[in-house]
GROMACS .gro file of C-alpha atoms in nm:
model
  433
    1UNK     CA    1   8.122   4.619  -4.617
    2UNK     CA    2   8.028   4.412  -4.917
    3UNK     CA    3   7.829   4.092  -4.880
    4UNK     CA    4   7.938   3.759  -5.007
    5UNK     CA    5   7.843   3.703  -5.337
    6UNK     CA    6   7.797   3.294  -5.263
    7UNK     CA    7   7.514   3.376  -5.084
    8UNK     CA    8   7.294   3.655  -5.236
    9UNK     CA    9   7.404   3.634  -5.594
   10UNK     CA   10   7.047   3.525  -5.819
   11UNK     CA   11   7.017   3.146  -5.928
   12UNK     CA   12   7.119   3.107  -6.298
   13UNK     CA   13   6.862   2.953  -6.495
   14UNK     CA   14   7.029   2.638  -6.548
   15UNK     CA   15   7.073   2.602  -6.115
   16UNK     CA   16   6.741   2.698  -6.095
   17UNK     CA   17   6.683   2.381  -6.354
   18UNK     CA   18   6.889   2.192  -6.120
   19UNK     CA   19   6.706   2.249  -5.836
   20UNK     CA   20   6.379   2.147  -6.005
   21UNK     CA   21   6.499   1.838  -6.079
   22UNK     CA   22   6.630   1.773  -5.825
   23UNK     CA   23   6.242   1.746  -5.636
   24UNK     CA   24   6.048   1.456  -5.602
   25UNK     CA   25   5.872   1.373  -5.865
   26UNK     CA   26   5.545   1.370  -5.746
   27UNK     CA   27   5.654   1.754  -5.682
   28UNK     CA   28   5.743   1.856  -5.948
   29UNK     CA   29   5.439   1.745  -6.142
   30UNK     CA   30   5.241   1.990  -5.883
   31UNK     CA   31   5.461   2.275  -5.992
   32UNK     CA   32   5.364   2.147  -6.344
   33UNK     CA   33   4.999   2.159  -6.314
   34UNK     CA   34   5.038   2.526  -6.169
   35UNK     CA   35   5.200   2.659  -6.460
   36UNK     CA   36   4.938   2.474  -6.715
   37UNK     CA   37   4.617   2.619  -6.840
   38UNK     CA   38   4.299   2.475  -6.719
   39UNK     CA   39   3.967   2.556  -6.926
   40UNK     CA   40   3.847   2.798  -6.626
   41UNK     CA   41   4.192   2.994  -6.655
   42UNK     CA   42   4.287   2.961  -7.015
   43UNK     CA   43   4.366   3.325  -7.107
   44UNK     CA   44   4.606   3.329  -6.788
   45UNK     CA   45   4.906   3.117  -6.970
   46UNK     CA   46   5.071   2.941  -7.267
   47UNK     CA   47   4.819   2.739  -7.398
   48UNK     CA   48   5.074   2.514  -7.496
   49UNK     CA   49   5.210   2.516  -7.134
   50UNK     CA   50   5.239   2.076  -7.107
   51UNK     CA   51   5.408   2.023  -7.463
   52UNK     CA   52   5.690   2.293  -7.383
   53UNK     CA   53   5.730   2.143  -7.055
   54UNK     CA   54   5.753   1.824  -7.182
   55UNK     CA   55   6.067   1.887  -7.457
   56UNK     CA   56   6.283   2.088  -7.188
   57UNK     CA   57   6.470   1.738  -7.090
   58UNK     CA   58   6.397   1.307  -7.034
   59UNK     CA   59   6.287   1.368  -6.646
   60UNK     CA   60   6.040   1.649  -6.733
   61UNK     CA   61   5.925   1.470  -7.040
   62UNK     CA   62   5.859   1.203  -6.831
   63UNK     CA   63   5.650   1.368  -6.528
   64UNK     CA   64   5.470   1.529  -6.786
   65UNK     CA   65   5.366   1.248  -6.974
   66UNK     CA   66   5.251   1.113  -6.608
   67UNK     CA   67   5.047   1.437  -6.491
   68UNK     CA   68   4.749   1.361  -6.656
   69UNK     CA   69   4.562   1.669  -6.508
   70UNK     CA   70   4.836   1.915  -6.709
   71UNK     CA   71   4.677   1.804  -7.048
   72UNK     CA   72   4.355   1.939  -6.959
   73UNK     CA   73   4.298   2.236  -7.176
   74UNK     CA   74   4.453   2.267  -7.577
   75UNK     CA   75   4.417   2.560  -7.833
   76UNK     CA   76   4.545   2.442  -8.129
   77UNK     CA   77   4.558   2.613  -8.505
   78UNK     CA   78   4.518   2.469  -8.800
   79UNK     CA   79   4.730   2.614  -9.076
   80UNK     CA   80   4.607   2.661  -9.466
   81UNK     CA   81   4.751   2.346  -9.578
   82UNK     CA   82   4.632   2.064  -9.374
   83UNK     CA   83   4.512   1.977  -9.018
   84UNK     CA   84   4.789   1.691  -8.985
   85UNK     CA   85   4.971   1.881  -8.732
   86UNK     CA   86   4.662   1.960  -8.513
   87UNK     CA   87   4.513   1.590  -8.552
   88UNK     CA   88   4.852   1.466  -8.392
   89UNK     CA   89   4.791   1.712  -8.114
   90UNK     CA   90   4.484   1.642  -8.028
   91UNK     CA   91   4.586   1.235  -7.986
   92UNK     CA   92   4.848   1.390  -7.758
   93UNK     CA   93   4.658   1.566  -7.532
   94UNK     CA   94   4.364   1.287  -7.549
   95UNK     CA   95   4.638   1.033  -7.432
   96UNK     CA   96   4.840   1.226  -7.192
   97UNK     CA   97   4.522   1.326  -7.051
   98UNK     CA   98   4.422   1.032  -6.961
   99UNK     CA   99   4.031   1.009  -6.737
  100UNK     CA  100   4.074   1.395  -6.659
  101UNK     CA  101   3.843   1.584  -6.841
  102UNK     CA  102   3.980   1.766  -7.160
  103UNK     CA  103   3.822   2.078  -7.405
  104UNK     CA  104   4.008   2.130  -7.722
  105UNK     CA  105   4.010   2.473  -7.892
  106UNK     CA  106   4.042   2.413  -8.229
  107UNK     CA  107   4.108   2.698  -8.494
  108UNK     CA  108   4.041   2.635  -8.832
  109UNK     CA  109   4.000   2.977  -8.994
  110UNK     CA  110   4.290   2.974  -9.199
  111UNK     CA  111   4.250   2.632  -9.331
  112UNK     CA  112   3.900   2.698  -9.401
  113UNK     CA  113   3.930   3.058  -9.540
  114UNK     CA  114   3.872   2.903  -9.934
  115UNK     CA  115   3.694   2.672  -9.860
  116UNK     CA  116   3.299   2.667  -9.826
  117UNK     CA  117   3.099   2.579  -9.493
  118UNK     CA  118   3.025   2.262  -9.640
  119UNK     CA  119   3.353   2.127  -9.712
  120UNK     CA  120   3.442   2.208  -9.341
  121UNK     CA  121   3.206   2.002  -9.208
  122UNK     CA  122   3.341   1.652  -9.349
  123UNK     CA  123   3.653   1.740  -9.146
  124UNK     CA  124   3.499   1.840  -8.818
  125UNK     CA  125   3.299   1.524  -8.830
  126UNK     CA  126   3.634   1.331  -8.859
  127UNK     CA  127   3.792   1.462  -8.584
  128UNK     CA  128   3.483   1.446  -8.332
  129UNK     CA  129   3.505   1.065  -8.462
  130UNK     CA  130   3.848   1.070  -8.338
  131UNK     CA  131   3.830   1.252  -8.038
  132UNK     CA  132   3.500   0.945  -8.003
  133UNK     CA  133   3.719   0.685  -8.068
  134UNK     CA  134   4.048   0.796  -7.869
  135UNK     CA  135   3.861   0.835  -7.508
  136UNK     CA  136   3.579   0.664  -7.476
  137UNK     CA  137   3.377   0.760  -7.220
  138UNK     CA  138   3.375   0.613  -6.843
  139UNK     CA  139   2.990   0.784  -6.755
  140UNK     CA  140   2.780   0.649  -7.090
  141UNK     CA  141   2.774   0.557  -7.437
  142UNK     CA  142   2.598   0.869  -7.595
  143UNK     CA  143   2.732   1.172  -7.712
  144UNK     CA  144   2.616   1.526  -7.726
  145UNK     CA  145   2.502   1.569  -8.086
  146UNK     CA  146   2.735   1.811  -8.285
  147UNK     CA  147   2.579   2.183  -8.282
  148UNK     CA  148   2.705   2.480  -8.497
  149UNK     CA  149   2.702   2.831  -8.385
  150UNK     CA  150   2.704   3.123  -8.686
  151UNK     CA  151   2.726   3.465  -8.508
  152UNK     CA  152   2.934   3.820  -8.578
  153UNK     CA  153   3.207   3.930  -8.375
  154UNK     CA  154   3.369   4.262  -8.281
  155UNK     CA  155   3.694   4.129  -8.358
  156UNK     CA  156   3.563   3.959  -8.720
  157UNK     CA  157   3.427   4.226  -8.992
  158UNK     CA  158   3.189   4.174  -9.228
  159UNK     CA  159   3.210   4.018  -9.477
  160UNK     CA  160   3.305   3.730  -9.256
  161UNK     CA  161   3.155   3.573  -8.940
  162UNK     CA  162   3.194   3.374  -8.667
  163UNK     CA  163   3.138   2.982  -8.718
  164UNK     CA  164   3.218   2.757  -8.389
  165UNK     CA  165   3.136   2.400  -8.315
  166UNK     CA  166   3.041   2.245  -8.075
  167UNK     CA  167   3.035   1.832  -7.931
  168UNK     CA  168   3.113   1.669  -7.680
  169UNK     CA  169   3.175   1.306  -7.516
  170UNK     CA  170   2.919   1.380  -7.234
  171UNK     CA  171   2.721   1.622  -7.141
  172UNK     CA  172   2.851   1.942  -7.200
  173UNK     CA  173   2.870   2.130  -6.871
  174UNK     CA  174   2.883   1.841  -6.664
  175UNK     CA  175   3.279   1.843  -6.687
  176UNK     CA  176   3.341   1.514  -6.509
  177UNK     CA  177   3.580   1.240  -6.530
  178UNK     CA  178   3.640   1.131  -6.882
  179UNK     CA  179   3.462   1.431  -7.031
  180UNK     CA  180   3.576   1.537  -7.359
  181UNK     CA  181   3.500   1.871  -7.554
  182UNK     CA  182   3.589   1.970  -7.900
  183UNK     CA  183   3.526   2.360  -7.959
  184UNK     CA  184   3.641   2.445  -8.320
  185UNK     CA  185   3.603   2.759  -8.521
  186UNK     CA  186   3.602   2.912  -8.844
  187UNK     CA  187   3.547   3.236  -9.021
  188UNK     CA  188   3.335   3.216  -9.343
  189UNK     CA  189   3.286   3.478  -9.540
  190UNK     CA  190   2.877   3.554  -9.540
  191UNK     CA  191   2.888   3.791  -9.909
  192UNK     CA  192   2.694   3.461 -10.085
  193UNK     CA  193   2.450   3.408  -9.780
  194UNK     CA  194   2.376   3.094  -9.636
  195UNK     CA  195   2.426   2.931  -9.934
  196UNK     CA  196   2.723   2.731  -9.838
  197UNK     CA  197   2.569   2.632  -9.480
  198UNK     CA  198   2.270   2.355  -9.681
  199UNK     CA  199   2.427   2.031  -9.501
  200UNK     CA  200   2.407   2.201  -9.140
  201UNK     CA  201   2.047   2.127  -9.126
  202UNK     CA  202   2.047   1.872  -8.799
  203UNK     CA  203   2.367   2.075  -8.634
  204UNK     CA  204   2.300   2.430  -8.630
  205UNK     CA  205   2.146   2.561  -8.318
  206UNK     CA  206   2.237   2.910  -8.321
  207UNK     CA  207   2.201   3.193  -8.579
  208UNK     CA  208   2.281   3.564  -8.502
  209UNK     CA  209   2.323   3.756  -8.812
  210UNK     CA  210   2.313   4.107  -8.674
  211UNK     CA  211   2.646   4.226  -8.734
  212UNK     CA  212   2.780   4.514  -8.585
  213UNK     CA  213   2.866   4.721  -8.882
  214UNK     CA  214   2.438   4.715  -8.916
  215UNK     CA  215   2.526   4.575  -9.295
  216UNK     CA  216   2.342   4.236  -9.307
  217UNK     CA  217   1.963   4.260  -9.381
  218UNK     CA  218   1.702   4.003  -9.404
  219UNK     CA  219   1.372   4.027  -9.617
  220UNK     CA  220   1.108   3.817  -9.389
  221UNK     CA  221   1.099   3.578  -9.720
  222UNK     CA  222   1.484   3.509  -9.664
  223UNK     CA  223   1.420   3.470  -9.285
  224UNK     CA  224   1.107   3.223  -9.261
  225UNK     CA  225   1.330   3.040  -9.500
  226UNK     CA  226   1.569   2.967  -9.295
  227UNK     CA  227   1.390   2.900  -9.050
  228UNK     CA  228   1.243   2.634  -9.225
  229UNK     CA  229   1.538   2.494  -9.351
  230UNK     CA  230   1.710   2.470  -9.003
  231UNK     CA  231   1.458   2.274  -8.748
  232UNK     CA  232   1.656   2.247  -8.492
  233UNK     CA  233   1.719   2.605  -8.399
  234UNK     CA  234   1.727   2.711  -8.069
  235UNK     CA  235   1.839   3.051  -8.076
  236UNK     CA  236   1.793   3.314  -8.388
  237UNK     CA  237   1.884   3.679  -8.437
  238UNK     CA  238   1.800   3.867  -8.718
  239UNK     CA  239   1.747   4.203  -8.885
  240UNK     CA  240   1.484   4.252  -9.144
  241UNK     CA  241   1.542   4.488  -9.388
  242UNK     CA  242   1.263   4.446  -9.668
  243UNK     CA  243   0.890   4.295  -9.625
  244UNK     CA  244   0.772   4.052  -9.893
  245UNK     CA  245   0.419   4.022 -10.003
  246UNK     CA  246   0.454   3.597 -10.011
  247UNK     CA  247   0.206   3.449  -9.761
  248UNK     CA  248   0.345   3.129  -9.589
  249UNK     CA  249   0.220   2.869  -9.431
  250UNK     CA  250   0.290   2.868  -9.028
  251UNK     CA  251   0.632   2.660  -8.943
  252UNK     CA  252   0.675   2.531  -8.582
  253UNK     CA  253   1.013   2.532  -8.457
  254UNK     CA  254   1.018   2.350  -8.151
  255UNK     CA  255   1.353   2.371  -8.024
  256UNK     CA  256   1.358   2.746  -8.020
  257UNK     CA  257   1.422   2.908  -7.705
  258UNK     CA  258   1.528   3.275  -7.830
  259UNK     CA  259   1.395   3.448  -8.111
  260UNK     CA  260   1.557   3.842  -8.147
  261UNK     CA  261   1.424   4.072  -8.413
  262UNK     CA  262   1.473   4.382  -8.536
  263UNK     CA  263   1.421   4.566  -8.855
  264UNK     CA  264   1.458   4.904  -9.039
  265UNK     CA  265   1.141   5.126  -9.163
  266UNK     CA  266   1.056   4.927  -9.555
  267UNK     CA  267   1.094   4.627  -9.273
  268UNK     CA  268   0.845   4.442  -9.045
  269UNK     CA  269   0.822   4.162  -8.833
  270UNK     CA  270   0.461   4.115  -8.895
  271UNK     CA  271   0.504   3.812  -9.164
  272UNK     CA  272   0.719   3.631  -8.935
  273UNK     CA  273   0.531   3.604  -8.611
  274UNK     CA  274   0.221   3.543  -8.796
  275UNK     CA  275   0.398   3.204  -8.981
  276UNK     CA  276   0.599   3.073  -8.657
  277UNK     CA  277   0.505   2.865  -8.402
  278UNK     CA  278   0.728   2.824  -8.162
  279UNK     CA  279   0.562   2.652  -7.804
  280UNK     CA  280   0.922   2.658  -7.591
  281UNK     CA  281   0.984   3.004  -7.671
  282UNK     CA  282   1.180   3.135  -7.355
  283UNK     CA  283   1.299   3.510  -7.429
  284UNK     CA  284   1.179   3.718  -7.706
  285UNK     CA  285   1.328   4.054  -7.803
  286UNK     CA  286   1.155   4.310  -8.063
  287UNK     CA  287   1.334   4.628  -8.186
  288UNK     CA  288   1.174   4.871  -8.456
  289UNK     CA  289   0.927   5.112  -8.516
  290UNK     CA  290   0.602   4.960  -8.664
  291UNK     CA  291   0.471   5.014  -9.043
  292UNK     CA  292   0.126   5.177  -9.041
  293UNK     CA  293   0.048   4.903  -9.308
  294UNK     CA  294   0.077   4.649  -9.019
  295UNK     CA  295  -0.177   4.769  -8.821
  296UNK     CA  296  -0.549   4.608  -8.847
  297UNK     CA  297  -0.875   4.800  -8.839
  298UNK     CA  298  -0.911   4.838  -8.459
  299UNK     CA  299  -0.615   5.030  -8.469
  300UNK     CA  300  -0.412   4.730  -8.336
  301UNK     CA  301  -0.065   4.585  -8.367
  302UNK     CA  302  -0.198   4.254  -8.318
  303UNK     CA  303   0.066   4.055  -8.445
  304UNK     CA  304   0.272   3.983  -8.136
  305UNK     CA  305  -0.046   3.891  -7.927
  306UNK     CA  306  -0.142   3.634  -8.185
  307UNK     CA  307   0.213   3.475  -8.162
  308UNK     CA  308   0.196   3.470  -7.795
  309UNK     CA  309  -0.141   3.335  -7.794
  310UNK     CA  310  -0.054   3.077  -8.084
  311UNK     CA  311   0.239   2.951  -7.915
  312UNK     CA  312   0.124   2.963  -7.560
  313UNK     CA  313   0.535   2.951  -7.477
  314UNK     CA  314   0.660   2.948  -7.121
  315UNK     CA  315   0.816   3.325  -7.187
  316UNK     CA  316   1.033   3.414  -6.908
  317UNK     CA  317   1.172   3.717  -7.067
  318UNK     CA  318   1.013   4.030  -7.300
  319UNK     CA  319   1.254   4.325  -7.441
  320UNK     CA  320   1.034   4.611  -7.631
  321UNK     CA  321   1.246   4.869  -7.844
  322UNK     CA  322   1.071   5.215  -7.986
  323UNK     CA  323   0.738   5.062  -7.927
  324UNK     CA  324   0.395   5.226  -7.821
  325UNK     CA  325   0.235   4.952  -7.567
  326UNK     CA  326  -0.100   5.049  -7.673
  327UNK     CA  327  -0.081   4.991  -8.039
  328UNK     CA  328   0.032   4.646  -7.937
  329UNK     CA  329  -0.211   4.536  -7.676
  330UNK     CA  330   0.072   4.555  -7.387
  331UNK     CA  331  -0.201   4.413  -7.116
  332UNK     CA  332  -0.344   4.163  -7.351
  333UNK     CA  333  -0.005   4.021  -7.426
  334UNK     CA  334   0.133   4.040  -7.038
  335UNK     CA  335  -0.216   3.796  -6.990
  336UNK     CA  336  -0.070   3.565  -7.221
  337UNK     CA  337   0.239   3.552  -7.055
  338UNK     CA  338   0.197   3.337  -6.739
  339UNK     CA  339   0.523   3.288  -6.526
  340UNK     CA  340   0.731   3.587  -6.716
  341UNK     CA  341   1.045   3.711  -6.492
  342UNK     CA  342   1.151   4.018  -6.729
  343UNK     CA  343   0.991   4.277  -6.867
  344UNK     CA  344   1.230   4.530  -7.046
  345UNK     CA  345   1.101   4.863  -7.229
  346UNK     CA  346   1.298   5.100  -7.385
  347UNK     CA  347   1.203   5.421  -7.620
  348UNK     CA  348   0.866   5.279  -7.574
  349UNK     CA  349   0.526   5.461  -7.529
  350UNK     CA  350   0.273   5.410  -7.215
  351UNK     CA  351  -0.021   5.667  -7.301
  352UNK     CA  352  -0.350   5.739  -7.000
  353UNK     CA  353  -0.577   5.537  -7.212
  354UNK     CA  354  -0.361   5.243  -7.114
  355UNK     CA  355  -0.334   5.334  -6.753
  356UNK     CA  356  -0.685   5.390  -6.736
  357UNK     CA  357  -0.735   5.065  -6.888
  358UNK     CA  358  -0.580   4.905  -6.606
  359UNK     CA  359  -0.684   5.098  -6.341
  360UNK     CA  360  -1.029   5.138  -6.432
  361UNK     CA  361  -1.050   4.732  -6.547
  362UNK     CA  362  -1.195   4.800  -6.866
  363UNK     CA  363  -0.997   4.597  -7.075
  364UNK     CA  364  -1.110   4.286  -7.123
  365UNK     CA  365  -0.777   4.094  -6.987
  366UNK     CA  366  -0.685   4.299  -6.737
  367UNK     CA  367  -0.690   4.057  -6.429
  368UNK     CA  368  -0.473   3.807  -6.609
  369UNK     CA  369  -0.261   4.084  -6.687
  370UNK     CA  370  -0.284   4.198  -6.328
  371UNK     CA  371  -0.219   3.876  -6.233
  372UNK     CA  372   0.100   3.714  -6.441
  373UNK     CA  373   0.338   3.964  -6.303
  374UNK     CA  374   0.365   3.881  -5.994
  375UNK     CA  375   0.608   3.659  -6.098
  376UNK     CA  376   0.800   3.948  -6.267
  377UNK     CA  377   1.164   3.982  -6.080
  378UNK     CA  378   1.336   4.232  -6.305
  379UNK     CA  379   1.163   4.559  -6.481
  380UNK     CA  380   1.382   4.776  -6.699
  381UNK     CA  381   1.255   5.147  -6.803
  382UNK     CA  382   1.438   5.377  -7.018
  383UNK     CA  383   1.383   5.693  -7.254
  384UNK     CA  384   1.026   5.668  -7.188
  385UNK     CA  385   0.812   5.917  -7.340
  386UNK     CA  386   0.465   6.015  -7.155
  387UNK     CA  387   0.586   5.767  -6.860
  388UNK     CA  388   0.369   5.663  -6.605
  389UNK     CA  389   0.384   5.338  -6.404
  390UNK     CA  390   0.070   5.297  -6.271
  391UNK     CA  391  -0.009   5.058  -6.518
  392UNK     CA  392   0.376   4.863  -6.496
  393UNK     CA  393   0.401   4.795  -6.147
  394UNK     CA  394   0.139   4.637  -5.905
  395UNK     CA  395   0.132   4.666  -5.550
  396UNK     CA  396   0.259   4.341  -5.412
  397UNK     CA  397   0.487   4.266  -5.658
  398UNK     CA  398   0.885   4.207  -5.501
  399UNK     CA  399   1.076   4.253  -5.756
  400UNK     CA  400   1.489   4.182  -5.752
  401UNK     CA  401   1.616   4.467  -6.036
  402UNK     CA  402   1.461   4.759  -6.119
  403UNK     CA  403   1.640   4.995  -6.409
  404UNK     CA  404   1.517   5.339  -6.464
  405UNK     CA  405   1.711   5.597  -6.643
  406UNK     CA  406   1.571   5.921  -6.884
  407UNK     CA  407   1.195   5.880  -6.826
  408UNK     CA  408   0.974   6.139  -6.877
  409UNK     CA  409   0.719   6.114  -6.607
  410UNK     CA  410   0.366   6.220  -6.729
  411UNK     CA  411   0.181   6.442  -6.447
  412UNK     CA  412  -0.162   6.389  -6.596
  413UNK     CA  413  -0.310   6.206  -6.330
  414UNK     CA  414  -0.306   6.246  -5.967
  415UNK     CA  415   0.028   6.193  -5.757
  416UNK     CA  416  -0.200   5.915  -5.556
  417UNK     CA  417  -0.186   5.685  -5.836
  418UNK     CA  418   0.180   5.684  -5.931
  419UNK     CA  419   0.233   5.394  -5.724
  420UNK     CA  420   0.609   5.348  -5.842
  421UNK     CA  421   0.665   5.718  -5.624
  422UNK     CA  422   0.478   5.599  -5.355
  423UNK     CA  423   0.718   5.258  -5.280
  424UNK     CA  424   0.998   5.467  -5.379
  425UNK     CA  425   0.901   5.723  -5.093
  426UNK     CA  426   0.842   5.469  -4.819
  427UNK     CA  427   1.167   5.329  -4.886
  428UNK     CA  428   1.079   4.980  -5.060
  429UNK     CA  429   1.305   4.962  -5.328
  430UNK     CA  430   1.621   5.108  -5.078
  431UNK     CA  431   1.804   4.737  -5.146
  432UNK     CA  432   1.781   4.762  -5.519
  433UNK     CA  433   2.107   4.798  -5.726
   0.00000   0.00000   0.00000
């Protein structure tokens, strides 16, 4: 018995259109806002989601245009020629959007591809004046300062990087009424160095320039220079390739909160912890094996504990590649590090004298070293080579993550003082991922 078609057959998509507007409005501009991106779910739908909606016909052109909280999210391209068309967007969406918050994505890679960083920047200026000038803001009268990221990207090979920048109406993060965010990026080419990059003194904040491919390398020269040149630098990743015999004279960089290097053997870090001073330093990460050359008269890697003691920063964090802890003072430099949370070593070296040192209490810093820690909440271990923990973890101590993997545990002492084994065995670290 067939059914009748009346009443099972699928609405067409023009009924279906029919039946949308035939809602109430106030309806229909819900269904809107569930088919729009917002910032949080961007990558789940058209970005363009509001402007198609908008040209189907004059009653959906109209509830869009009144749906402020559809216009809440753009990402917009820029072609070769000129950033006309994306200007006009971005008044749109500023407009439409009304006192709902608003980030723009902004891509400017092909209209910037021949052109240096510096002529990019006149244009990004204009258009955070603009995006200023078109919403005004209901919470203050200052603005975030512009800020420039320069990073590499899986998805971006060498010879080119990631450039993004970054401002915003109010305080980025905050994402209140009125708030207004302009994200744009580029992708200059990095084969003439930072060169083109001069007039980003006061904006850039963030400079990674490990690559993937492993093909850009600093000399330290190259690297204190830049940091020189860019004061305001709060986060910087490099990888030193060649050390220079210039002495310099020691740079404070106040704003910095990260500082990641790593280097290759004719490489050292040496010349540029012994120039910087940096007293806010939050996280520092060090990856290399160190030049004999470096090493003083006592046998010593002493420049990382100079740095820390220079500085004095409030270091929260401490990742050690392919180092031996002895060479560099470990205990002295844990003593200098009052309030640190994480303390990650990897292919790195613990030897008995060490141990002993702690146990024992015959180095000269051991109770501030014995004592900073307790603060420590996360300890990573891995590919540790004569590994014993006696002198890593103190009774006590509660810590929230613990990562072990490929350790070589050293059997020269007696079980007793493994003290790691002994927490394990009653069961302390059971709730530990």
């Amino acid at each position: 018995m067939s059914c009748s078609t009346s009443s099972t057959r699928t609405p067409s998509v023009r009924s279906m259109g029919e039946i949308l507007s035939s809602l109430p409005k106030e309806i229909l501009g819900e269904i809107f806002y569930w088919v729009c991106p917002t910032f949080n779910d961007r990558f789940s739908t058209e970005p363009m989601s509001a402007l198609i909606l908008s040209h189907v016909c004059r009653l959906w052109r109209e509830v869009a245009f009144t749906t402020p909280k559809i216009w809440t999210y753009a990402s917009l391209r820029a072609p070769r020629q000129s950033i006309a068309s994306p200007v006009a967007l971005t008044k749109l969406w500023i407009s439409n959007s009304k006192s709902c918050p608003l980030v723009i994505d902004l891509d400017l890679s092909q209209f910037a591809s021949y052109k240096k960083p510096d002529s990019v920047l006149p244009t990004v200026k204009e258009l955070t004046a603009l995006a200023a000038q078109a919403k005004p803001s209901l919470l203050s009268t200052d603005t975030i300062p512009l800020t420039v990221t320069v990073q590499p990207s899986v998805s971006v090979k060498f010879p080119h990087l990631v450039e993004e920048y970054y401002w915003s109406r109010d305080e980025i993060g905050k994402y209140a009424r009125s708030t207004l965010q302009l994200r744009i990026l580029t992708k200059p080419c990095f084969s003439l160095g930072m060169e083109g990059h001069k007039d980003f003194a006061p904006y850039l904040v963030h400079l990674d320039l490990r690559d993937h491919e492993n093909r850009i390398g600093m000399t330290t020269d190259e690297c204190l220079g830049m940091m020189r040149f860019y004061g305001n630098l709060r986060h910087v990743a490099l990888r030193i390739e060649y050390t220079s015999d210039d002495t310099h004279a020691t740079h404070t960089l106040t704003n910095l909160k990260t500082l990641c290097l790593s280097w290759k053997d004719a490489g050292s870090p040496a010349p540029v912890l012994d120039c910087l001073h940096a007293p806010n330093l939050e996280c520092l990460e060090l990856n290399g094996v160190l030049a004999p050359a470096d090493f003083t008269f006592g046998g010593r890697w002493d420049h990382l504990l100079n740095f820390l003691a220079r500085s004095a920063p409030p270091l929260r964090s401490l990742d050690l590649y392919k180092l031996r802890c002895a060479d560099i003072d470990i205990l002295a430099c844990l003593a200098c590090c009052n309030g640190i949370e994480r303390l990650w070593l990897q292919e790195c070296t613990i030897d008995e004298l060490l141990v002993s040192e702690f146990l024992v209490g015959r180095h000269l810093r051991v109770e501030e070293a014995q004592h900073n820690p307790w603060s420590l909440r996360t300890l990573g271990l891995r590919f540790f080579r004569e590994f014993c923990l006696s002198g890593l973890v103190w009774q006590g101590n509660k810590l929230d993550d613990l990562y072990i993997s490929d350790c070589n545990v050293h059997e020269g002492i007696p079980k007793t003082l493994h003290l790691l084994r002994t927490r394990f065995e009653a069961g302390e670290y059971d709730s530990l991922a």
